[in-house]
Each structure stands twice: as C-alpha cells, then as structure tokens.
Short mmCIF file of C-alpha atoms and ligand atoms in Angstrom, two decimals:
data_model
loop_
_atom_site.label_atom_id
_atom_site.label_comp_id
_atom_site.label_asym_id
_atom_site.label_seq_id
_atom_site.Cartn_x
_atom_site.Cartn_y
_atom_site.Cartn_z
CA MET A 7 -41.13 -19.76 19.10
CA LYS A 8 -42.19 -20.01 22.72
CA ASN A 9 -42.23 -23.61 23.79
CA ASN A 10 -44.56 -24.94 26.42
CA ASN A 11 -42.58 -27.71 27.37
CA ARG A 12 -39.69 -25.47 28.19
CA ILE A 13 -37.33 -26.31 31.02
CA THR A 14 -37.59 -24.24 34.31
CA ARG A 15 -34.86 -22.45 36.16
CA LYS A 16 -34.81 -25.27 38.70
CA GLU A 17 -34.44 -27.85 36.05
CA GLY A 18 -31.78 -25.72 34.32
CA LEU A 19 -29.87 -25.63 37.68
CA ARG A 20 -30.07 -29.25 38.12
CA LEU A 21 -28.91 -30.02 34.65
CA LEU A 22 -25.77 -27.56 35.12
CA ARG A 23 -24.99 -29.20 38.51
CA LYS A 24 -25.83 -32.64 38.32
CA GLY A 25 -26.58 -33.43 34.65
CA ASP A 26 -24.32 -36.03 32.68
CA LEU A 27 -22.26 -34.28 29.86
CA LEU A 28 -23.23 -36.71 27.28
CA GLU A 29 -26.74 -36.70 28.25
CA LEU A 30 -26.71 -32.85 27.92
CA GLY A 31 -25.12 -33.12 24.57
CA ARG A 32 -27.86 -35.32 23.37
CA MET A 33 -30.59 -33.37 24.49
CA ALA A 34 -28.89 -30.21 23.02
CA ASP A 35 -28.26 -31.93 19.68
CA SER A 36 -31.91 -32.98 19.52
CA ALA A 37 -32.88 -29.34 20.06
CA ARG A 38 -30.49 -28.15 17.63
CA LYS A 39 -31.90 -30.76 15.03
CA ASN A 40 -35.47 -29.63 15.54
CA LEU A 41 -34.45 -26.21 14.72
CA HIS A 42 -32.03 -26.93 12.03
CA PRO A 43 -33.08 -30.33 10.52
CA GLU A 44 -31.13 -29.63 7.14
CA GLY A 45 -27.70 -30.19 8.77
CA ILE A 46 -26.03 -26.83 7.76
CA VAL A 47 -23.56 -25.03 9.86
CA THR A 48 -23.29 -21.33 9.14
CA PHE A 49 -20.39 -18.83 9.33
CA ILE A 50 -20.16 -15.17 8.50
CA VAL A 51 -17.07 -13.44 6.82
CA ASP A 52 -16.49 -10.37 8.53
CA ARG A 53 -13.82 -8.14 10.29
CA ASN A 54 -13.78 -7.09 13.88
CA ILE A 55 -12.68 -3.43 14.04
CA ASN A 56 -11.96 -1.74 17.47
CA TYR A 57 -11.98 1.79 16.72
CA THR A 58 -10.28 2.81 20.17
CA ASN A 59 -8.74 0.96 23.03
CA VAL A 60 -9.17 3.86 25.30
CA CYS A 61 -11.70 3.01 28.06
CA ILE A 62 -12.82 4.46 31.21
CA ASN A 63 -14.50 1.53 32.41
CA ARG A 64 -11.31 -0.56 33.15
CA CYS A 65 -13.12 -3.73 33.78
CA ARG A 66 -10.84 -6.28 35.77
CA PHE A 67 -11.36 -9.26 33.36
CA CYS A 68 -10.24 -7.08 30.22
CA ALA A 69 -6.81 -7.00 28.87
CA PHE A 70 -7.64 -4.60 25.98
CA TRP A 71 -8.28 -1.16 27.51
CA LYS A 72 -5.62 1.73 27.94
CA THR A 73 -5.66 5.02 29.39
CA GLU A 74 -6.01 8.09 27.11
CA ASN A 75 -2.13 8.93 27.95
CA ASP A 76 -0.86 5.50 27.42
CA PRO A 77 1.75 5.08 24.64
CA GLU A 78 -0.22 2.37 23.12
CA ALA A 79 -3.52 4.25 23.23
CA TYR A 80 -5.00 4.48 19.89
CA LEU A 81 -8.07 6.04 17.97
CA ILE A 82 -8.64 4.71 14.48
CA GLU A 83 -8.20 7.20 11.63
CA ARG A 84 -11.00 7.24 9.12
CA ASP A 85 -8.61 6.50 6.15
CA ASP A 86 -7.26 3.24 8.17
CA LEU A 87 -11.01 2.22 8.95
CA PHE A 88 -12.04 2.49 5.08
CA LYS A 89 -8.98 0.53 4.10
CA LYS A 90 -9.97 -2.22 6.53
CA ILE A 91 -13.58 -2.16 5.23
CA GLU A 92 -12.38 -2.26 1.65
CA GLU A 93 -10.00 -5.28 2.46
CA THR A 94 -13.04 -6.98 4.09
CA ILE A 95 -15.21 -6.61 0.99
CA GLN A 96 -12.42 -7.81 -1.28
CA LEU A 97 -12.23 -11.03 0.81
CA GLY A 98 -15.84 -11.67 0.57
CA GLY A 99 -16.84 -10.13 3.76
CA THR A 100 -20.48 -8.87 4.25
CA GLN A 101 -20.21 -7.24 7.88
CA ILE A 102 -18.16 -5.22 10.11
CA LEU A 103 -18.44 -5.68 13.78
CA ILE A 104 -17.25 -2.24 15.07
CA GLN A 105 -16.72 -1.82 18.88
CA GLY A 106 -14.47 0.09 21.03
CA GLY A 107 -13.70 1.24 24.65
CA LEU A 108 -15.55 4.09 26.24
CA HIS A 109 -13.29 7.03 25.07
CA PRO A 110 -13.85 10.15 27.00
CA LYS A 111 -13.44 12.48 24.00
CA LEU A 112 -15.99 10.77 21.67
CA ASP A 113 -19.58 11.91 21.83
CA ILE A 114 -22.50 11.06 19.65
CA ALA A 115 -21.74 13.39 16.91
CA TYR A 116 -18.52 11.41 16.17
CA PHE A 117 -20.33 8.16 15.84
CA LEU A 118 -23.03 9.59 13.73
CA SER A 119 -20.44 11.00 11.16
CA LEU A 120 -18.53 7.65 11.24
CA LEU A 121 -21.59 5.74 10.51
CA LYS A 122 -22.50 8.04 7.55
CA ASP A 123 -18.92 8.10 6.23
CA ILE A 124 -19.08 4.35 6.20
CA LYS A 125 -22.39 3.96 4.59
CA ASN A 126 -21.68 6.69 2.03
CA ARG A 127 -18.84 4.86 0.63
CA PHE A 128 -19.46 1.02 1.12
CA ASP A 129 -22.32 -1.61 0.96
CA ILE A 130 -21.82 -3.45 4.10
CA ASN A 131 -23.69 -4.52 7.17
CA VAL A 132 -22.63 -2.43 10.27
CA HIS A 133 -22.89 -4.54 13.27
CA GLY A 134 -21.84 -2.13 16.06
CA PHE A 135 -21.70 -0.67 19.50
CA SER A 136 -22.55 -2.87 22.30
CA PRO A 137 -24.90 -1.70 25.16
CA PRO A 138 -22.22 -0.07 27.38
CA GLU A 139 -21.27 2.06 24.40
CA VAL A 140 -24.60 2.94 23.51
CA CYS A 141 -25.30 4.02 27.17
CA TYR A 142 -21.98 6.04 27.25
CA MET A 143 -23.02 7.94 24.10
CA ALA A 144 -26.51 8.30 25.54
CA ASP A 145 -25.27 9.75 28.89
CA ARG A 146 -22.58 11.99 27.35
CA SER A 147 -25.19 13.64 25.18
CA ASP A 148 -27.99 13.78 27.46
CA LEU A 149 -30.20 11.57 25.35
CA THR A 150 -32.50 8.68 26.20
CA ILE A 151 -31.51 5.13 24.95
CA GLN A 152 -34.10 5.05 22.58
CA GLU A 153 -33.08 8.60 21.03
CA THR A 154 -29.61 7.42 20.87
CA LEU A 155 -30.56 4.08 19.05
CA ARG A 156 -32.74 6.01 16.74
CA LEU A 157 -29.92 8.45 15.63
CA LEU A 158 -27.55 5.60 15.17
CA ARG A 159 -29.81 3.61 13.15
CA ASP A 160 -30.89 6.60 10.96
CA ALA A 161 -27.04 7.25 10.51
CA GLY A 162 -26.44 3.63 9.30
CA LEU A 163 -26.11 1.21 12.28
CA ASP A 164 -27.79 -2.08 11.04
CA SER A 165 -27.67 -4.25 14.04
CA ILE A 166 -25.98 -4.48 17.62
CA PRO A 167 -23.66 -7.01 19.06
CA GLY A 168 -24.45 -8.41 22.33
CA GLY A 169 -21.07 -7.79 24.02
CA GLY A 170 -20.85 -6.18 27.41
CA ALA A 171 -23.30 -8.77 28.95
CA GLU A 172 -20.80 -10.74 30.58
CA ILE A 173 -22.94 -12.45 33.31
CA LEU A 174 -26.38 -10.58 33.71
CA SER A 175 -26.12 -10.65 37.62
CA ASP A 176 -25.50 -7.43 39.36
CA ARG A 177 -23.77 -9.32 42.26
CA VAL A 178 -21.12 -10.45 39.73
CA ARG A 179 -20.81 -7.23 37.73
CA GLU A 180 -20.18 -5.23 40.88
CA ILE A 181 -17.08 -7.23 41.66
CA LEU A 182 -15.92 -7.88 37.82
CA SER A 183 -16.76 -4.41 36.31
CA PRO A 184 -18.11 -2.02 38.69
CA ARG A 185 -18.15 0.92 36.46
CA LYS A 186 -20.05 -0.99 33.76
CA ILE A 187 -23.75 -0.71 33.10
CA LYS A 188 -25.75 -2.84 35.27
CA SER A 189 -27.98 -5.92 33.84
CA GLY A 190 -31.03 -3.79 33.62
CA ARG A 191 -29.56 -1.32 31.36
CA TRP A 192 -27.96 -3.97 28.98
CA LEU A 193 -31.48 -5.67 28.67
CA LYS A 194 -33.06 -2.14 28.23
CA VAL A 195 -30.69 -1.31 25.17
CA MET A 196 -31.52 -4.63 23.57
CA GLU A 197 -35.24 -4.14 24.18
CA GLU A 198 -35.33 -0.57 22.78
CA ALA A 199 -33.10 -1.82 19.69
CA HIS A 200 -35.63 -4.59 19.09
CA ARG A 201 -38.63 -2.36 19.41
CA LEU A 202 -36.89 -0.08 16.66
CA GLY A 203 -36.63 -3.12 14.40
CA MET A 204 -32.94 -3.73 14.95
CA LYS A 205 -31.75 -7.47 15.47
CA THR A 206 -29.09 -7.90 17.93
CA THR A 207 -27.03 -10.94 19.49
CA ALA A 208 -26.76 -11.95 23.09
CA THR A 209 -23.64 -13.18 24.63
CA MET A 210 -22.50 -14.69 28.05
CA MET A 211 -19.01 -14.69 29.54
CA PHE A 212 -18.61 -17.40 32.17
CA GLY A 213 -15.78 -18.98 34.04
CA SER A 214 -14.86 -16.18 36.23
CA ILE A 215 -16.51 -15.77 39.79
CA GLU A 216 -20.04 -16.67 38.85
CA LYS A 217 -22.09 -19.27 40.46
CA THR A 218 -24.36 -21.71 38.69
CA GLU A 219 -27.25 -19.84 39.82
CA ASP A 220 -25.84 -16.58 38.03
CA ILE A 221 -25.63 -18.47 34.75
CA ILE A 222 -29.37 -19.36 34.96
CA GLU A 223 -30.24 -15.91 35.83
CA HIS A 224 -28.44 -14.74 32.78
CA LEU A 225 -30.21 -17.35 30.51
CA ASP A 226 -33.48 -16.55 32.08
CA ALA A 227 -33.21 -12.81 31.45
CA VAL A 228 -32.33 -13.33 27.91
CA ARG A 229 -35.21 -15.73 27.28
CA ASN A 230 -37.85 -13.58 28.86
CA LEU A 231 -36.82 -10.67 26.76
CA GLN A 232 -36.88 -12.81 23.69
CA ASP A 233 -40.41 -14.04 24.49
CA ARG A 234 -41.30 -10.19 24.35
CA THR A 235 -39.35 -8.83 21.52
CA GLY A 236 -38.07 -11.93 19.44
CA GLY A 237 -35.10 -9.64 18.40
CA PHE A 238 -32.11 -11.94 19.25
CA THR A 239 -30.70 -13.61 16.32
CA ALA A 240 -28.23 -15.57 18.10
CA PHE A 241 -26.72 -16.48 21.54
CA ILE A 242 -22.93 -16.78 22.02
CA PRO A 243 -21.61 -18.29 25.29
CA TRP A 244 -17.75 -17.97 25.78
CA SER A 245 -15.34 -18.39 28.53
CA PHE A 246 -13.43 -15.82 30.47
CA GLN A 247 -9.71 -15.76 29.23
CA PRO A 248 -7.56 -14.72 32.20
CA GLY A 249 -4.19 -14.09 30.65
CA ASN A 250 -2.97 -10.51 30.63
CA THR A 251 -6.15 -9.25 32.36
CA ALA A 252 -5.96 -7.02 35.42
CA LEU A 253 -7.99 -9.64 37.34
CA ALA A 254 -5.36 -12.20 36.57
CA LYS A 255 -2.50 -9.81 37.47
CA SER A 256 -3.96 -8.66 40.72
CA LEU A 257 -4.89 -12.22 41.70
CA GLU A 258 -1.45 -13.45 40.77
CA HIS A 259 0.10 -10.40 42.94
CA ARG A 260 -2.18 -11.25 45.67
CA ALA A 261 -1.65 -15.12 45.68
CA LYS A 262 2.05 -14.39 45.94
CA SER A 263 1.84 -11.96 48.92
CA GLU A 264 -0.54 -14.21 50.48
CA LYS A 265 1.65 -16.98 50.25
CA GLN A 266 4.60 -15.03 51.56
CA ARG A 267 2.60 -13.87 54.56
CA ALA A 268 1.62 -17.48 55.18
CA GLN A 269 5.09 -18.44 55.10
CA SER A 270 6.07 -15.90 57.52
CA GLY A 271 3.42 -17.09 59.80
CA GLU A 272 1.35 -13.99 59.32
CA ARG A 273 -1.82 -15.63 58.15
CA ASN A 274 -3.24 -18.86 56.62
CA ALA A 275 -3.20 -18.70 52.92
CA GLU A 276 -5.84 -21.33 52.81
CA SER A 277 -8.43 -18.86 51.24
CA VAL A 278 -6.41 -18.08 48.47
CA GLU A 279 -6.57 -20.20 45.41
CA PHE A 280 -5.34 -19.42 42.02
CA ARG A 281 -6.30 -21.36 39.04
CA SER A 282 -5.40 -20.12 35.73
CA ARG A 283 -3.73 -22.52 33.33
CA GLY A 284 -3.15 -24.86 36.08
CA LYS A 285 -3.18 -22.67 39.02
CA ASN A 286 -5.90 -21.59 41.21
CA LEU A 287 -7.38 -17.89 41.32
CA ALA A 288 -9.20 -15.98 43.92
CA LEU A 289 -10.47 -12.44 43.76
CA SER A 290 -10.67 -10.39 47.15
CA SER A 291 -13.48 -7.46 47.25
CA GLY A 292 -13.82 -6.13 50.73
CA HIS A 293 -13.18 -8.83 52.99
CA LEU A 294 -14.74 -11.61 50.72
CA VAL A 295 -12.79 -13.83 48.85
CA HIS A 296 -14.38 -14.86 45.47
CA LYS A 297 -12.73 -18.11 43.74
CA ILE A 298 -12.35 -17.86 40.00
CA HIS A 299 -12.80 -20.89 38.05
CA PRO A 300 -11.71 -20.61 34.39
CA ALA A 301 -13.92 -22.85 32.55
CA THR A 302 -12.54 -26.39 31.36
CA ALA A 303 -13.56 -27.87 28.10
CA VAL A 304 -16.17 -29.85 29.86
CA GLU A 305 -17.91 -27.03 31.56
CA TYR A 306 -17.79 -25.05 28.32
CA LEU A 307 -19.70 -27.94 26.60
CA LYS A 308 -22.11 -28.25 29.42
CA ILE A 309 -23.09 -24.55 29.48
CA LEU A 310 -23.22 -24.37 25.77
CA ALA A 311 -25.49 -27.40 25.66
CA LEU A 312 -27.68 -25.90 28.52
CA SER A 313 -27.97 -22.61 26.52
CA ARG A 314 -29.30 -24.61 23.42
CA ILE A 315 -31.92 -26.30 25.71
CA TYR A 316 -32.92 -23.27 27.83
CA LEU A 317 -32.95 -20.64 25.07
CA ASP A 318 -35.79 -22.52 23.03
CA ASN A 319 -36.85 -19.09 21.44
CA ILE A 320 -33.25 -18.25 20.06
CA LYS A 321 -32.75 -19.94 16.74
CA ASN A 322 -29.00 -19.86 16.59
CA ILE A 323 -26.23 -20.73 19.10
CA GLN A 324 -22.54 -19.90 18.20
CA ALA A 325 -19.58 -22.14 18.95
CA SER A 326 -16.65 -19.94 19.99
CA TRP A 327 -13.48 -21.08 18.28
CA VAL A 328 -11.69 -17.72 19.09
CA THR A 329 -11.85 -18.65 22.90
CA GLN A 330 -12.06 -22.37 22.42
CA GLY A 331 -9.95 -23.32 19.53
CA LEU A 332 -11.25 -25.04 16.35
CA LYS A 333 -11.11 -28.62 17.70
CA LEU A 334 -13.31 -27.97 20.69
CA ALA A 335 -15.66 -25.78 18.46
CA GLN A 336 -16.00 -29.01 16.33
CA VAL A 337 -17.12 -30.84 19.27
CA ALA A 338 -19.58 -27.95 20.19
CA LEU A 339 -21.46 -28.60 17.11
CA ARG A 340 -22.70 -31.84 18.79
CA PHE A 341 -23.49 -29.87 21.83
CA GLY A 342 -26.20 -27.52 20.56
CA ALA A 343 -24.18 -25.13 18.20
CA ASN A 344 -25.43 -24.54 14.59
CA ASP A 345 -23.09 -21.60 13.68
CA PHE A 346 -19.45 -21.01 13.71
CA GLY A 347 -19.62 -17.29 14.05
CA SER A 348 -17.17 -15.26 12.29
CA THR A 349 -14.01 -15.87 10.28
CA MET A 350 -12.53 -12.85 12.30
CA LEU A 351 -10.25 -11.27 9.83
CA GLU A 352 -9.28 -9.33 12.85
CA GLU A 353 -9.51 -9.79 16.29
CA ASN A 354 -7.95 -7.68 19.18
CA VAL A 355 -9.89 -7.97 22.33
CA ILE A 356 -9.42 -11.76 23.01
CA ALA A 357 -5.91 -11.58 21.41
CA SER A 358 -4.93 -9.17 24.08
CA THR A 359 -5.32 -11.85 26.76
CA GLY A 360 -2.78 -14.04 25.10
CA VAL A 361 -5.47 -16.36 23.54
CA SER A 362 -4.90 -16.26 19.73
CA TYR A 363 -6.17 -18.81 17.47
CA ARG A 364 -5.89 -17.86 13.95
CA VAL A 365 -7.97 -19.84 11.13
CA SER A 366 -8.78 -19.20 7.68
CA LYS A 367 -12.16 -19.59 5.97
CA GLU A 368 -10.93 -22.67 4.43
CA ASP A 369 -10.12 -24.22 7.96
CA ILE A 370 -13.66 -23.23 9.12
CA ILE A 371 -15.24 -24.98 6.12
CA LYS A 372 -12.97 -28.08 6.60
CA ALA A 373 -13.77 -28.24 10.24
CA ILE A 374 -17.50 -28.15 9.67
CA ARG A 375 -17.41 -30.59 7.16
CA ASP A 376 -15.25 -33.15 9.08
CA THR A 377 -17.97 -33.18 11.60
CA GLY A 378 -20.54 -34.27 9.14
CA PHE A 379 -22.48 -30.85 8.41
CA ASN A 380 -22.69 -28.95 5.38
CA PRO A 381 -20.79 -25.60 5.68
CA ALA A 382 -22.58 -22.32 4.50
CA GLN A 383 -21.52 -18.68 4.39
CA ARG A 384 -24.34 -16.63 5.81
CA ASN A 385 -25.06 -12.79 6.32
CA THR A 386 -25.79 -11.11 9.62
CA GLN A 387 -29.73 -11.91 9.26
CA TYR A 388 -28.61 -15.53 8.77
CA LYS A 389 -29.65 -15.82 5.28
CA ILE A 390 -27.36 -18.30 3.25
CA LEU A 391 -25.20 -16.74 0.81
CA GLN A 392 -23.18 -19.40 -0.37
CA TYR A 393 -22.95 -23.40 0.14
CA TYR A 394 -19.73 -25.11 0.16
S1 SF4 B 1116 -14.35 -5.04 28.61
FE1 SF4 B 1116 -15.06 -3.18 27.41
S2 SF4 B 1116 -15.89 -1.84 28.85
FE2 SF4 B 1116 -14.64 -3.04 30.08
S3 SF4 B 1116 -12.54 -2.27 30.00
FE3 SF4 B 1116 -12.63 -3.72 28.25
S4 SF4 B 1116 -13.18 -2.30 26.52
FE4 SF4 B 1116 -13.56 -1.20 28.55
#
C-alpha cells in the first residue's frame, strides 16, 4: 500500500501548522474515499474490560491508576470476567478489549491462565495487553518480547491494542510518563507481534505538552513500521482529557501557588499558564515550564485529517466519540475517519477523567446514517458482519 506520492515530514509539518482546516478536510476526505469508495462506516460491538486499576507506572496524564493498598484498588475476579464476556456475547459483541495497569503481583503465568480460561469457555476475539503490559510481563518473567508474545498468542491472545503509545517521542514521554516504556520498545512490541502474524492497532494521544514536530515524529514512526510489516489495522488519534489526572491536579495546585507567590510579589507568574476547560495549564519539570494545550475541536479535526493523509499505508482511521462526543465524531467522518470504533459497552479509563459519553449501538448507527454513510458492524479484522 506504499504510495509514491506520499507527503514528507516537512509537508506534514506545514499542513499542521499552516494548512486551512477545510482544505485539510477535503484532502483527507478524498484519501478516505480512495480507500473506502463504497461509503461504508464501520463499528465494532465489544466490551472494554480493565482487569486491574493497580499500576506502578503512575503516569501523570492518567486518572485511572491506584496503588495496591488504595481502598478503590481492584483485581477482577474470574467469575466477574466471565459474566462480562457472557453479557458481551449476548449483546452481539465479537471482541473483548482487555487491558489493565501494571500490577506488581501479576506475572506471565496469571495472564496465560486467564487467556486459556477465556478461550476454553468463549468464542470471542481477545484484543488485549498493550505494549507497556507486554513489556512488563516480559521483564518480570525474564523473557524476551518475542517469547512473551508467542506465549500469549499460543494461550489465545488474538490481537494487540495500540494503547500506551501516547506520543512516540521520548522527549515528551520523559515528562508525561517517565516510568513507561520508551518509543523504541512500543514499536518493538508491535513489530514482533506483526512478525508473529498478530494484527494490532496504533493510537496517538495528543493535546498535552507535545509540539507539532512530535506529532509528525509519531506519524512517521508508525508509517515506517507499517511499510515494513503491514500489521496495523487501524490508527486511532485521540486527545488528552485532563480532568481528574495527576497532571491536571498538580498543575492546578502549581498555578494556584504561583499566583499566590506572584501576588505577594515573590515572583512573576507570567510563565504559568493553565488551560483546562477554559483555563491555561503548564507543567514544570526541573527548571523548565511546558505549556499544556488541551486540543480544541479544530485541532482534533486537523490532526485527524493529517493522520489520514500521512498514513497512506493504514487502511482504517477511527473517530474517537469516547473523547470527542458523538457530534464531533460525525464531523470526523468528513475529515478522514471511516470507522466509529467500539460501542464501548464498558469504559473506565477515559471515564475516570470525568469525560463520559454514553451512547447505544442504535445511536451510533443513526449518527453514521445521518452523515450520509452506510453503517455496518465489523469484527476485529474489519470484516463486515452486518449492514444496517
Ligand atoms: S496510563 Fe496505563 S501505564 Fe500509565 S498509569 Fe495509567 S494505567 Fe498505568
């Protein structure tokens, strides 16, 4: 699928910085039309199961993690897991997306028995364990990434979600999530998975402290890997949701104390900006202050459109109604997206930030139809299961 007329990093940068919104939309819509001329927009019925919220990584942008001793910490019981899968299948679901925090007491044996238990009972696609989880399992059990993936695949893991990518720029990762795997390892897990015949998705979380160059670095890394392996089924760009995250809280606290210090004449608060839902944000790391710019609707649409144009070798681009809401997700279908993602029978991670859009399968079908596309339910491999 490599395109000889593909845009360069320099052109990508220019489009993102100076490109006209509607012009970008037209280019992305035309690229989408070339790849999906039939005018179908797909979605999947699945459930997002977070097996634990205990996580040693404690990323600053994440509102989901708890320490092991926190009263709200949990590890899913096998029976509860089975009940959730049963309900998913009863509702026409074909996939479970199973992900969790990095729990210090869980090793590879736990995950292999989990997968085998699921596969012995249910005929369902297990899309699970993003690269940070895979690396943690590998490191804890002294296995290579390839050995870990092979074990997981043989126990029943079908495909891998692209979570944990955030921005594939180590400069940004060092500030936002210093304990998380670096870009090279995220890409390595995906490459190894593709070489073992497993399909994966790729994500990008923007709207925190990244610069335009970081977004291009991310898109370029994903495109280069896809040229080598062809294993990504879809790309899912979504924007950072600051509510309830440690990042937002520490920044609010910092903004307040800076203001107090400025008012008392101790220092100038000029460098502190906090922009979250109408305010400005800044993050201090060492002596540097990094401004945080939660993405606006226009920025979301521009980045989505550029993703469609730049990633000419990835067939599907998902609109993120979970973070953007159904109405903006409808607009996204004219800015390069051809897939509505999941019906999300359950979603905990974004919900922990306070952002909670709840929609039914019927809402999704209507939203797609109202934009002039034909809705269709798909499976994990993007095979159409039913037209509506
Ligand atoms: S984003 Fe993932 S790795 Fe980071 S703290 Fe949250 S659950 Fe843990």
